[in-house]
Protein backbone atom coordinates (compact mmCIF):
# COMPACT_ATOMS: atom_id res chain seq x y z
CA MET A 1 186.35 95.38 58.44
CA SER A 2 188.45 92.22 58.36
CA LYS A 3 189.16 90.44 55.10
CA GLU A 4 187.99 87.18 56.65
CA LEU A 5 184.57 88.66 57.44
CA ILE A 6 184.34 90.11 53.92
CA SER A 7 185.11 86.64 52.51
CA TYR A 8 182.28 85.14 54.55
CA LEU A 9 179.92 87.90 53.46
CA LYS A 10 180.80 87.20 49.82
CA LEU A 11 180.07 83.50 50.33
CA PHE A 12 176.78 84.28 52.04
CA HIS A 13 175.88 86.67 49.21
CA ALA A 14 176.60 83.92 46.67
CA ALA A 15 174.57 81.33 48.57
CA TYR A 16 171.69 83.73 49.15
CA ASN A 17 171.50 84.78 45.52
CA THR A 18 171.74 81.17 44.36
CA ALA A 19 168.63 80.50 46.46
CA VAL A 20 166.98 83.58 44.93
CA ILE A 21 167.82 82.33 41.43
CA LEU A 22 166.24 78.97 42.27
CA LEU A 23 163.16 80.77 43.56
CA PHE A 24 162.92 82.75 40.32
CA MET A 25 163.28 79.52 38.34
CA TYR A 26 160.44 77.99 40.38
CA GLN A 27 158.40 81.13 39.68
CA GLY A 28 159.19 80.81 35.98
CA ILE A 29 158.10 77.16 35.95
CA LEU A 30 154.82 78.12 37.62
CA GLY A 31 154.29 80.90 35.09
CA PHE A 32 155.09 78.63 32.17
CA ARG A 33 152.68 75.96 33.44
CA ILE A 34 149.96 78.60 33.82
CA ARG A 35 150.65 79.92 30.34
CA LYS A 36 150.55 76.49 28.67
CA SER A 37 147.46 75.25 30.50
CA ASN A 38 144.18 74.95 28.61
CA LYS A 39 142.18 75.63 31.76
CA LYS A 40 142.81 78.24 34.43
CA PRO A 41 144.92 76.41 37.03
CA LEU A 42 143.79 78.54 39.97
CA HIS A 43 146.08 76.80 42.48
CA LEU A 44 149.11 77.62 40.30
CA ILE A 45 147.95 81.19 39.72
CA LYS A 46 147.60 81.70 43.50
CA LYS A 47 151.11 80.32 44.10
CA HIS A 48 152.56 82.46 41.31
CA ARG A 49 150.89 85.59 42.68
CA LYS A 50 152.01 84.80 46.23
CA VAL A 51 155.64 83.99 45.40
CA GLY A 52 156.14 86.87 42.92
CA PRO A 53 156.35 89.80 45.35
CA VAL A 54 158.52 87.78 47.75
CA ALA A 55 160.92 86.84 44.95
CA ALA A 56 161.04 90.46 43.80
CA ILE A 57 161.93 91.75 47.27
CA LEU A 58 164.52 89.01 47.81
CA GLY A 59 166.11 89.74 44.42
CA ILE A 60 166.36 93.46 45.13
CA ALA A 61 167.71 92.75 48.63
CA GLY A 62 170.42 90.52 47.14
CA PHE A 63 171.51 93.33 44.84
CA ILE A 64 171.64 95.83 47.71
CA ALA A 65 173.60 93.34 49.82
CA GLY A 66 176.08 92.87 46.98
CA MET A 67 176.57 96.61 46.64
CA THR A 68 177.09 96.90 50.40
CA ILE A 69 179.68 94.12 50.39
CA ALA A 70 181.47 95.75 47.45
CA VAL A 71 181.66 99.08 49.27
CA LEU A 72 182.90 97.40 52.45
CA ALA A 73 185.49 95.34 50.57
CA ASP A 74 186.70 97.80 47.94
CA GLY A 75 185.38 101.21 48.92
CA HIS A 76 183.17 101.53 45.81
CA ILE A 77 180.62 99.57 43.80
CA PHE A 78 182.49 99.45 40.49
CA GLU A 79 185.22 96.94 41.36
CA TYR A 80 183.31 94.42 39.21
CA PRO A 81 181.46 96.64 36.73
CA LEU A 82 179.94 93.89 34.58
CA HIS A 83 178.56 92.09 37.64
CA PHE A 84 177.19 95.39 39.00
CA ILE A 85 175.58 96.47 35.72
CA THR A 86 174.03 93.03 35.16
CA GLY A 87 172.61 93.14 38.69
CA LEU A 88 171.27 96.64 38.11
CA VAL A 89 169.55 95.52 34.89
CA ILE A 90 168.08 92.50 36.69
CA VAL A 91 166.68 94.72 39.45
CA SER A 92 165.24 97.11 36.85
CA LEU A 93 163.58 94.21 35.05
CA ILE A 94 162.24 92.80 38.34
CA ILE A 95 160.64 96.15 39.19
CA THR A 96 159.24 96.53 35.68
CA THR A 97 157.86 92.98 35.75
CA TYR A 98 156.23 93.61 39.11
CA ILE A 99 154.57 96.79 37.82
CA ILE A 100 153.37 95.02 34.68
CA SER A 101 151.97 92.10 36.70
CA GLY A 102 149.43 94.47 38.23
CA LYS A 103 148.13 95.29 34.74
CA ILE A 104 147.53 91.68 33.70
CA ARG A 105 143.85 90.84 33.27
CA ALA A 106 142.20 87.49 32.66
CA THR A 107 141.13 88.27 29.11
CA GLY A 108 144.05 90.30 27.73
CA THR A 109 147.38 89.07 26.43
CA TYR A 110 149.23 92.36 25.92
CA TRP A 111 150.62 92.72 29.46
CA ARG A 112 150.85 88.97 29.99
CA ASN A 113 153.17 88.62 26.97
CA ARG A 114 155.39 91.45 28.21
CA HIS A 115 155.49 89.87 31.67
CA TYR A 116 156.52 86.56 30.09
CA ILE A 117 159.30 88.12 27.98
CA LEU A 118 160.67 90.08 30.94
CA GLY A 119 160.59 86.90 33.05
CA ILE A 120 162.68 85.07 30.47
CA MET A 121 165.11 88.01 30.37
CA ILE A 122 165.41 87.97 34.18
CA LEU A 123 166.12 84.24 34.26
CA SER A 124 168.67 84.53 31.45
CA LEU A 125 170.48 87.44 33.08
CA TYR A 126 170.45 85.69 36.45
CA LEU A 127 172.30 82.76 34.88
CA ILE A 128 174.86 85.15 33.39
CA GLN A 129 175.09 86.89 36.77
CA LEU A 130 175.72 83.55 38.46
CA VAL A 131 178.65 82.82 36.13
CA LEU A 132 180.05 86.34 36.63
CA GLY A 133 179.70 86.00 40.40
CA LEU A 134 181.46 82.63 40.41
CA GLY A 135 184.29 84.24 38.45
CA ILE A 136 184.63 86.85 41.17
CA LEU A 137 184.31 84.39 44.03
CA LEU A 138 186.70 81.76 42.70
């Protein structure tokens, strides 16, 4: 595969995952607004529940795309080990958060609190991942 095509794929990967990060931030804002509301904001809850699975799939797809680009460019996935491991942790947290979200009930706080903490971890790691990715790209 040509180096020029690989360069374009890397740029597309960066742009795609930047959009995914923004989607996760939007999801986090929705979740935070739900959490801080005195009443049940049903319209926000519906949006949060609708966007969550889509964001999860897009995040996992971005990780798989990054691995594919790394293999095409370098022949293996460990050319940028910190970027890879951070992405792997993010995907693991996304999957865990998705599983936990199915256990959240209206009256309980146990799973909701874990969901919240994992969401903050995902957003924090995505920001670190963005900086690491920019270091690779530039």
